[in-house]
Short mmCIF file of C-alpha atoms in Angstrom, two decimals:
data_model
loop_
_atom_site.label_atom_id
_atom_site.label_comp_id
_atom_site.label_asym_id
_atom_site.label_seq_id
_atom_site.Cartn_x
_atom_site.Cartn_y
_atom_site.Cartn_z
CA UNK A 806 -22.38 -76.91 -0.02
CA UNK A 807 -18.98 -76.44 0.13
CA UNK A 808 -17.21 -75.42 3.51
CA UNK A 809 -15.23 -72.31 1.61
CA UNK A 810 -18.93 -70.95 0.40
CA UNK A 811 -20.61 -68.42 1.88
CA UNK A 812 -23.18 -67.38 -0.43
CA UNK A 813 -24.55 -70.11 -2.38
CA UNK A 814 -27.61 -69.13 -4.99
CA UNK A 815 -29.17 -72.37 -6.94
CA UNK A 816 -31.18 -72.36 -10.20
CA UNK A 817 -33.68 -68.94 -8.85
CA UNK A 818 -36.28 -67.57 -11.43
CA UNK A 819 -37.70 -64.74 -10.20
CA UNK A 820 -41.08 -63.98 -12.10
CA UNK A 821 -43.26 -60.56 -12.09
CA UNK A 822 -46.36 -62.11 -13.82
CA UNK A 823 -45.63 -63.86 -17.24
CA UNK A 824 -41.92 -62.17 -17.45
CA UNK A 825 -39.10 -63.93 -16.28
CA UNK A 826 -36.33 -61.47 -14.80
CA UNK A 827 -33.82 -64.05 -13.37
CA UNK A 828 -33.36 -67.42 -14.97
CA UNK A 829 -31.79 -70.13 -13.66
CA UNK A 830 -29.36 -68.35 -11.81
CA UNK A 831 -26.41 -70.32 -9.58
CA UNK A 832 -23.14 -68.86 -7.61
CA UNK A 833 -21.81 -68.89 -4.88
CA UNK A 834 -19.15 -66.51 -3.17
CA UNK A 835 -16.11 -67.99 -1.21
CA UNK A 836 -14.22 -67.07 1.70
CA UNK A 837 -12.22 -64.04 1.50
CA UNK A 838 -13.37 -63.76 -2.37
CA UNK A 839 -14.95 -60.23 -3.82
CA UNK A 840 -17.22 -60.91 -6.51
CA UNK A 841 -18.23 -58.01 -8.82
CA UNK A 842 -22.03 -58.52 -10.07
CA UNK A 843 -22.19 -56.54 -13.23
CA UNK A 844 -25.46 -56.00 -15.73
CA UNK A 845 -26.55 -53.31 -17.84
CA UNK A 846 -29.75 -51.41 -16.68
CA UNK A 847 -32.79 -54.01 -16.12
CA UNK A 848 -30.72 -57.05 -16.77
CA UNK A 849 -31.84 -58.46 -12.89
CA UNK A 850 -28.94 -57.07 -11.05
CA UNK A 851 -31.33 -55.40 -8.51
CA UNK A 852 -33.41 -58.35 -8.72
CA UNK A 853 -30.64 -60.68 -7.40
CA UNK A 854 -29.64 -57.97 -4.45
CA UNK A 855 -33.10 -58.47 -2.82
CA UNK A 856 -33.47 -61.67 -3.30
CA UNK A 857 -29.85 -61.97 -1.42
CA UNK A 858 -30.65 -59.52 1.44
CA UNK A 859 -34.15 -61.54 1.71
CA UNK A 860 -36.27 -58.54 0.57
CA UNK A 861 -37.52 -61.05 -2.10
CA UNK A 862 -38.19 -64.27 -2.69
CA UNK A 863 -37.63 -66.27 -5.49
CA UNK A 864 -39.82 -68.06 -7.96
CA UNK A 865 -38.18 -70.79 -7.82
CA UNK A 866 -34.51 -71.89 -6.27
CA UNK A 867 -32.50 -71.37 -2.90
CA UNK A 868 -29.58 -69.61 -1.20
CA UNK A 869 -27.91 -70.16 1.40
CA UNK A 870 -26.00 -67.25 3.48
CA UNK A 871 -22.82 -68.99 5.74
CA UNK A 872 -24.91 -72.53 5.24
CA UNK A 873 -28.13 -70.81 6.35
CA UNK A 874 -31.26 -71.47 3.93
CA UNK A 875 -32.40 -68.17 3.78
CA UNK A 876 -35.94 -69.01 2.91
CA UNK A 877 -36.50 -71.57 5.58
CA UNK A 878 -34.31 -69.39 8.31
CA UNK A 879 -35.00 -66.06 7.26
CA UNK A 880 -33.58 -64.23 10.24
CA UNK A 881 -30.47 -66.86 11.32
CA UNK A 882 -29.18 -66.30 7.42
CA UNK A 883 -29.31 -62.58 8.05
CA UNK A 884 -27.38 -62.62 10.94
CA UNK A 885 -24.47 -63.23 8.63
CA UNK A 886 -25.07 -60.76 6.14
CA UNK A 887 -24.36 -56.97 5.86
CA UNK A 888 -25.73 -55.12 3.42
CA UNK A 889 -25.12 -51.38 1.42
CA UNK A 890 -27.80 -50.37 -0.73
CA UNK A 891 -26.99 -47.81 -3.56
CA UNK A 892 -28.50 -45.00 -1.31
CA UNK A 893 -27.10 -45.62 2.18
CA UNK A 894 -29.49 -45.67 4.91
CA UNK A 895 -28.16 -42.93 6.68
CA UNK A 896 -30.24 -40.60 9.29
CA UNK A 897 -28.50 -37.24 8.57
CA UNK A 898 -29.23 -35.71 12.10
CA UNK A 899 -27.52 -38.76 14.29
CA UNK A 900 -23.56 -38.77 14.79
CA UNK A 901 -21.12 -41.39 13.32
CA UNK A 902 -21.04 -42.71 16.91
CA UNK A 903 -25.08 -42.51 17.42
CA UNK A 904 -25.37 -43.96 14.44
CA UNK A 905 -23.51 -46.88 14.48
CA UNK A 906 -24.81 -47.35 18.09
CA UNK A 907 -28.42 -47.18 16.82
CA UNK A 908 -27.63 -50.19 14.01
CA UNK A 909 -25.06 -52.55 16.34
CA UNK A 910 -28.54 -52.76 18.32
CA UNK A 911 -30.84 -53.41 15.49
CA UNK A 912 -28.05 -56.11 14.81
CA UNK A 913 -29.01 -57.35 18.48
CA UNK A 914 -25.20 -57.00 19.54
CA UNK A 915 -24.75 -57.27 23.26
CA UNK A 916 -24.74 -54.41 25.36
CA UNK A 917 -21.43 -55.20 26.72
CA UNK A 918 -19.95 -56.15 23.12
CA UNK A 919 -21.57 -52.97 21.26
CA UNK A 920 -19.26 -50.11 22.41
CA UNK A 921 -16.12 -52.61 20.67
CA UNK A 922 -17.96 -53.41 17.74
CA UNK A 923 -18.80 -49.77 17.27
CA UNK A 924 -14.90 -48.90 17.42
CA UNK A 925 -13.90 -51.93 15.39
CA UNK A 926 -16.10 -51.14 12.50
CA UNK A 927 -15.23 -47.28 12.71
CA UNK A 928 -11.16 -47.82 12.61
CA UNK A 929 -11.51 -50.19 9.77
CA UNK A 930 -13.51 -47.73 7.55
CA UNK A 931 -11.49 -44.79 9.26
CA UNK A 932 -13.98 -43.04 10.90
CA UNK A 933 -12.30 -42.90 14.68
CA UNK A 934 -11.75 -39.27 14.24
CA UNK A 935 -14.96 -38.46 13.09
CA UNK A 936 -17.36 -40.17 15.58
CA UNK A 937 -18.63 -37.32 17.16
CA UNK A 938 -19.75 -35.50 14.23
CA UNK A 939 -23.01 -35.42 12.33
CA UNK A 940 -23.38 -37.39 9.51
CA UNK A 941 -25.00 -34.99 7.29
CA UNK A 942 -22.30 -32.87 7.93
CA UNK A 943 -19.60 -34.86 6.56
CA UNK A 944 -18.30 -35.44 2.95
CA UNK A 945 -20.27 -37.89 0.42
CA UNK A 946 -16.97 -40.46 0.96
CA UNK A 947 -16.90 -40.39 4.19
CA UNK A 948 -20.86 -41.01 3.88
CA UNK A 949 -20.39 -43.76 2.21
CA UNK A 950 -18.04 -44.76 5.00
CA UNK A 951 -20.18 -44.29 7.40
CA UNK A 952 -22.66 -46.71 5.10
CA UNK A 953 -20.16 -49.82 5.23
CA UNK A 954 -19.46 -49.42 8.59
CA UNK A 955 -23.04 -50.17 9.36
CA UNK A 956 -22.81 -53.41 7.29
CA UNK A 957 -19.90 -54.31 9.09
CA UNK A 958 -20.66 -53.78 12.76
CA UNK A 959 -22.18 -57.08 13.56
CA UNK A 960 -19.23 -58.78 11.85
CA UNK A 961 -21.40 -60.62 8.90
CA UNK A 962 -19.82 -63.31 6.88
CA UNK A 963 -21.09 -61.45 3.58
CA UNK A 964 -20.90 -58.17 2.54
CA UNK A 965 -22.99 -56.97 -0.10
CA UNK A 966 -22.06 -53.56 -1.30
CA UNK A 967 -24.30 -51.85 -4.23
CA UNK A 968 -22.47 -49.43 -5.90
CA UNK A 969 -20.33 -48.12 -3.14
CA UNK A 970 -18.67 -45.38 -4.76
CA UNK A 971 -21.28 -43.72 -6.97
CA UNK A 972 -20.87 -39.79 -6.42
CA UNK A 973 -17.90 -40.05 -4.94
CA UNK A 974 -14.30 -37.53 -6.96
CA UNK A 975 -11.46 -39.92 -8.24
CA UNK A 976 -9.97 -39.71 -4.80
CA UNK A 977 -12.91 -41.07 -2.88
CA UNK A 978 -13.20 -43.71 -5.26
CA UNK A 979 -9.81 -44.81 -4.41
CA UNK A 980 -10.22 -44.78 -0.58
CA UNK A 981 -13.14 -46.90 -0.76
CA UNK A 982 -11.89 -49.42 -2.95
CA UNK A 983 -9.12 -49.56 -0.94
CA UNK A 984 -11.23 -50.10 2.35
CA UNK A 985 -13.22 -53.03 0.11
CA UNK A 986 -9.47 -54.72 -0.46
CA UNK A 987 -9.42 -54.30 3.17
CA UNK A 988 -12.24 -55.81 4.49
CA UNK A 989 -11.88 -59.11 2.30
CA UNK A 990 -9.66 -60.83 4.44
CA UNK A 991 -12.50 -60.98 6.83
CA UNK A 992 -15.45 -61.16 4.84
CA UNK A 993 -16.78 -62.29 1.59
CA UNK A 994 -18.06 -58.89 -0.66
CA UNK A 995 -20.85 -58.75 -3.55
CA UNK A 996 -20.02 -55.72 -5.18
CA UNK A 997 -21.95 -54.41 -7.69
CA UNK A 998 -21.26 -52.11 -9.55
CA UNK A 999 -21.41 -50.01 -13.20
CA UNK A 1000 -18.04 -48.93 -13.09
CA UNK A 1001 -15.92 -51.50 -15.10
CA UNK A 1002 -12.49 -50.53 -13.75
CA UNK A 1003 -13.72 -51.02 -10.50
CA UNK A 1004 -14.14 -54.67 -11.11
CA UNK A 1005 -10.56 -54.81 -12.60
CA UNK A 1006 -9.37 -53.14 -9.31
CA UNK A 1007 -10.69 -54.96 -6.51
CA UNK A 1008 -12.65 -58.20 -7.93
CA UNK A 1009 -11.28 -62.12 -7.69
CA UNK A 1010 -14.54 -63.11 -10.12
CA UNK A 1011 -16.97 -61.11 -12.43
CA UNK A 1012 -19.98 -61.85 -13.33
CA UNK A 1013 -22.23 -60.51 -15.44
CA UNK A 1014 -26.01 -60.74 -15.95
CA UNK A 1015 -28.03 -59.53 -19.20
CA UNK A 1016 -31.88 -60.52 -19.73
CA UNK A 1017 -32.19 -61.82 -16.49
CA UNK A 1018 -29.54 -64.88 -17.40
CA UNK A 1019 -25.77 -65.19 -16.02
CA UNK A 1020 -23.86 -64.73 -19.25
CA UNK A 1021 -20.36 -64.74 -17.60
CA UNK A 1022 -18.73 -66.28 -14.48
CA UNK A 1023 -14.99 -66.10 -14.95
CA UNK A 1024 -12.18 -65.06 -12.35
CA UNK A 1025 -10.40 -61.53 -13.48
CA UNK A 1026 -7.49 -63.95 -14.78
CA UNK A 1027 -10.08 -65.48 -17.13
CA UNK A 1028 -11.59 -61.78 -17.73
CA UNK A 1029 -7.78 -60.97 -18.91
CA UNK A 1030 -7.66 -63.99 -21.66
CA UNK A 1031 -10.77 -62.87 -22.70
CA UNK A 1032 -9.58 -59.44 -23.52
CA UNK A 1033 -6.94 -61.05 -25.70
CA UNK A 1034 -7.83 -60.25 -29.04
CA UNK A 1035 -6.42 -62.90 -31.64
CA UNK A 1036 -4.90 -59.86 -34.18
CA UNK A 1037 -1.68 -57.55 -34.67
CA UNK A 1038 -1.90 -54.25 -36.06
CA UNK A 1039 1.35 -54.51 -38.88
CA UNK A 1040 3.12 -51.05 -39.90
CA UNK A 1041 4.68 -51.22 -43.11
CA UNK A 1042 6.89 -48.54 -44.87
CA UNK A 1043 7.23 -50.13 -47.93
CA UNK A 1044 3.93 -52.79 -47.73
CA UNK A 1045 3.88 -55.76 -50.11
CA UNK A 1046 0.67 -57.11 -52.03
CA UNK A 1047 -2.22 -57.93 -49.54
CA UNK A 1048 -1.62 -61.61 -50.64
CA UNK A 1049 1.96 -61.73 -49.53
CA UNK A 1050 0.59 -60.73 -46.09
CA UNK A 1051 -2.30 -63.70 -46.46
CA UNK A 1052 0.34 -66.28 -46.45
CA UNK A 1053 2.17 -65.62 -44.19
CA UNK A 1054 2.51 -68.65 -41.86
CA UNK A 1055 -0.20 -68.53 -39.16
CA UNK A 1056 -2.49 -65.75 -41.05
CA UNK A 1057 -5.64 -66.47 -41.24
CA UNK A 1058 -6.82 -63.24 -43.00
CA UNK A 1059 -5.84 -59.11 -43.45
CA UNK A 1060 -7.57 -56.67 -43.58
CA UNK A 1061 -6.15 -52.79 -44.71
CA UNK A 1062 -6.34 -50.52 -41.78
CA UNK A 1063 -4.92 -47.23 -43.50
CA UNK A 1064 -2.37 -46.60 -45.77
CA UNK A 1065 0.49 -48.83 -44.49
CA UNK A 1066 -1.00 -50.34 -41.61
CA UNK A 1067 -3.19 -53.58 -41.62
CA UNK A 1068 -4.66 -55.76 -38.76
CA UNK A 1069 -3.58 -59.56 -39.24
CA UNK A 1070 -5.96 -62.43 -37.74
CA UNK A 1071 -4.52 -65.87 -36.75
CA UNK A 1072 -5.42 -68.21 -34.40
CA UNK A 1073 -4.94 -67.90 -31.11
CA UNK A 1074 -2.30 -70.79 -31.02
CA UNK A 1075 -0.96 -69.58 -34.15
CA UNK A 1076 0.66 -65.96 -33.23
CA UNK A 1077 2.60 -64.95 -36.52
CA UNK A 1078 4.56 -61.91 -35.36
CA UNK A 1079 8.20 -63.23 -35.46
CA UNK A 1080 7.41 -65.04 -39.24
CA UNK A 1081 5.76 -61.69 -39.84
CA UNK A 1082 8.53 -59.40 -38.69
CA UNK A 1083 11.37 -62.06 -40.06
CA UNK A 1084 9.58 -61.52 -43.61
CA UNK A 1085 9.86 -57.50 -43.32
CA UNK A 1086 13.19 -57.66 -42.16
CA UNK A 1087 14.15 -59.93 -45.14
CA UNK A 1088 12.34 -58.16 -47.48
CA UNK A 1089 13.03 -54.71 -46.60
CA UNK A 1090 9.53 -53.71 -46.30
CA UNK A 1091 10.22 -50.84 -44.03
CA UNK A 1092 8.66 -52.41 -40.83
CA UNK A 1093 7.51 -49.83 -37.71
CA UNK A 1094 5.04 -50.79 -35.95
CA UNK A 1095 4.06 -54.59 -34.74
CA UNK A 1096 1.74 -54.53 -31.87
CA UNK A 1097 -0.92 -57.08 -30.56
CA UNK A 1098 -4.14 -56.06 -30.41
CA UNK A 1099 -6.41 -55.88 -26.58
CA UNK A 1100 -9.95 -55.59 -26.32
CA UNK A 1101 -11.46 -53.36 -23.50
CA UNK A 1102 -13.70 -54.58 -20.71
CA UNK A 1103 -16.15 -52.10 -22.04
CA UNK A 1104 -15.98 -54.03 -25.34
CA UNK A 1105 -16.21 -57.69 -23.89
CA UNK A 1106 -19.21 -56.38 -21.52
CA UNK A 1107 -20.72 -54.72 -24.61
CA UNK A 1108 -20.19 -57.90 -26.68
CA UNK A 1109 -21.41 -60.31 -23.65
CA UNK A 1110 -24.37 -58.55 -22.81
CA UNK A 1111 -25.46 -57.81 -26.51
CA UNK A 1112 -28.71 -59.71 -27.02
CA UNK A 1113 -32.53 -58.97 -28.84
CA UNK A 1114 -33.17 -55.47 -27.85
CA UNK A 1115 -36.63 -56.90 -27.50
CA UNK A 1116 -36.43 -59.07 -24.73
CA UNK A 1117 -33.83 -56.50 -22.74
CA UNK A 1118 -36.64 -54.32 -23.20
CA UNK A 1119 -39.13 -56.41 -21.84
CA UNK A 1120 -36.57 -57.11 -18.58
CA UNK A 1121 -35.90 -53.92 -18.61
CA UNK A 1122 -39.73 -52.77 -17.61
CA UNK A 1123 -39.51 -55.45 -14.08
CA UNK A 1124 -35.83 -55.95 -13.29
CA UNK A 1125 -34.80 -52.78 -12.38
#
């Protein structure tokens, strides 16, 4: 395993009877890196969290957590992971500070240690001036605050965060993302999450799993290529025959938009736009708009994950 990894999953099934819902699934996370594990409903995304926290086994297959086999050292691996589910496990009637106190000793930190890791883990997730309050007093952010800093107070090598900022207004969101660009530089982060900006705004890698299979593993660089649709939209004042606009050098085809505007396919190494716009300009066709085309990460997760509604179905029913 490589000294920069810490996660490392390698080729797990996990089967509920005669239905696979993961399938030869292998990652790993690296230092400093935040991953962003994205699925639509029952694709295995769950699945893969509790196999990761060690709530599950696998079929089949192994991870590691900081070079820990988790299945063969079950309790060393957790040591070095922290972990968020998607409803924080948070007892309403304790303060930040009781808390906090209650999980750095589940986490078997030292008594003389705790009292600093308590205070560490609160003035990274900003929670200093709120220790002595009750948690089910305070705000859903500062809840899920409150949530991280309990996956952070033993220091873990991995943080696995499942979605952190469900619930939370558009200025929560951005707090907590913020804290999650934070705590990278100390940790590695699984975030998972159904919010697809999210991933654009604090992820290094994506990937995504649909059926129970990985389907993409690509840094956000990668992501952004893939968004790159090969196609210009053309605006035309004073539009020639379609076939003028077919042979053009680089065109591969054209197809009529509306009245005056048309969407022009080449190949990728093949962009046409300055033979296209030195034609207009030459031929006075009135030229106003030339603009290259983008695909949204809502359409390149809708296109990756599209697969036989049958078997998403059928992963849909044990995944979850």
């Amino acid at each position: 395993m490589s000294a920069s990894a810490l996660i490392k999953v390698e080729h797990v099934y996990r089967y509920y009877g005669a239905t696979c819902a993961l399938h030869d699934v292998s990652f790993s996370v690296g230092k400093g890196e935040v991953l962003g594990l994205l699925g639509p409903n029952g694709a295995g995304k769950s699945t893969t969290l509790q196999i990761l926290s060690g709530n599950l086994a696998p079929s089949a297959g192994q991870v590691w957590i900081n070079g820990i086999d988790l299945l063969d050292q079950p309790k060393a691996a957790k040591l070095g992971l922290g972990y968020l589910p998607d409803q924080p496990p948070l007892y309403r009637e304790l303060t930040v500070d009781e808390y906090l106190g209650y999980c750095a000793r589940l986490h078997r930190i030292a008594a003389t240690q705790r009292r600093a890791a308590i205070d560490t883990a609160k003035q990274r997730c900003g929670l200093t001036a709120v220790g002595h309050r009750l948690i089910g007093n305070l705000s859903k952010g500062y809840q899920q605050r409150v949530g991280i800093a309990q996956a952070i107070v033993h220091a873990p090598a991995v943080v696995v965060l499942d979605e952190p900022t469900v619930g939370l207004d558009p200025l929560q969101m951005r707090e907590i993302r913020a804290l999650i660009r934070e705590l990278r530089g100390e940790h590695s982060i699984i975030l998972s999450t159904h919010i697809l900006p999210e991933v654009q705004a604090v992820c290094d890698r994506v990937q995504i799993i649909s059926a129970g299979k990985l389907v993409l593993n690509d840094s956000i660089d990668g992501l952004q290529r893939r968004m790159r649709v090969s196609s210009v939209i053309l605006g035309l004042r004073h539009p020639p025959p379609l076939w003028d606009l077919q042979a053009l050098p680089g065109v591969e085809s054209v197809e009529t938009v509306e009245s005056g505007r048309f969407r022009l396919h080449y190949l990728p190494e093949q962009n046409p736009a300055e033979a296209v716009a030195e034609h207009a300009v030459r031929n006075q066709w009135g030229l106003y708009e030339l603009s290259p085309e983008r695909m949204s990460f809502e359409q390149v997760f809708v296109d990756i994950t599209r697969s036989d509604p049958i078997e998403q179905s059928l992963s849909a029913e044990v995944a979850s």
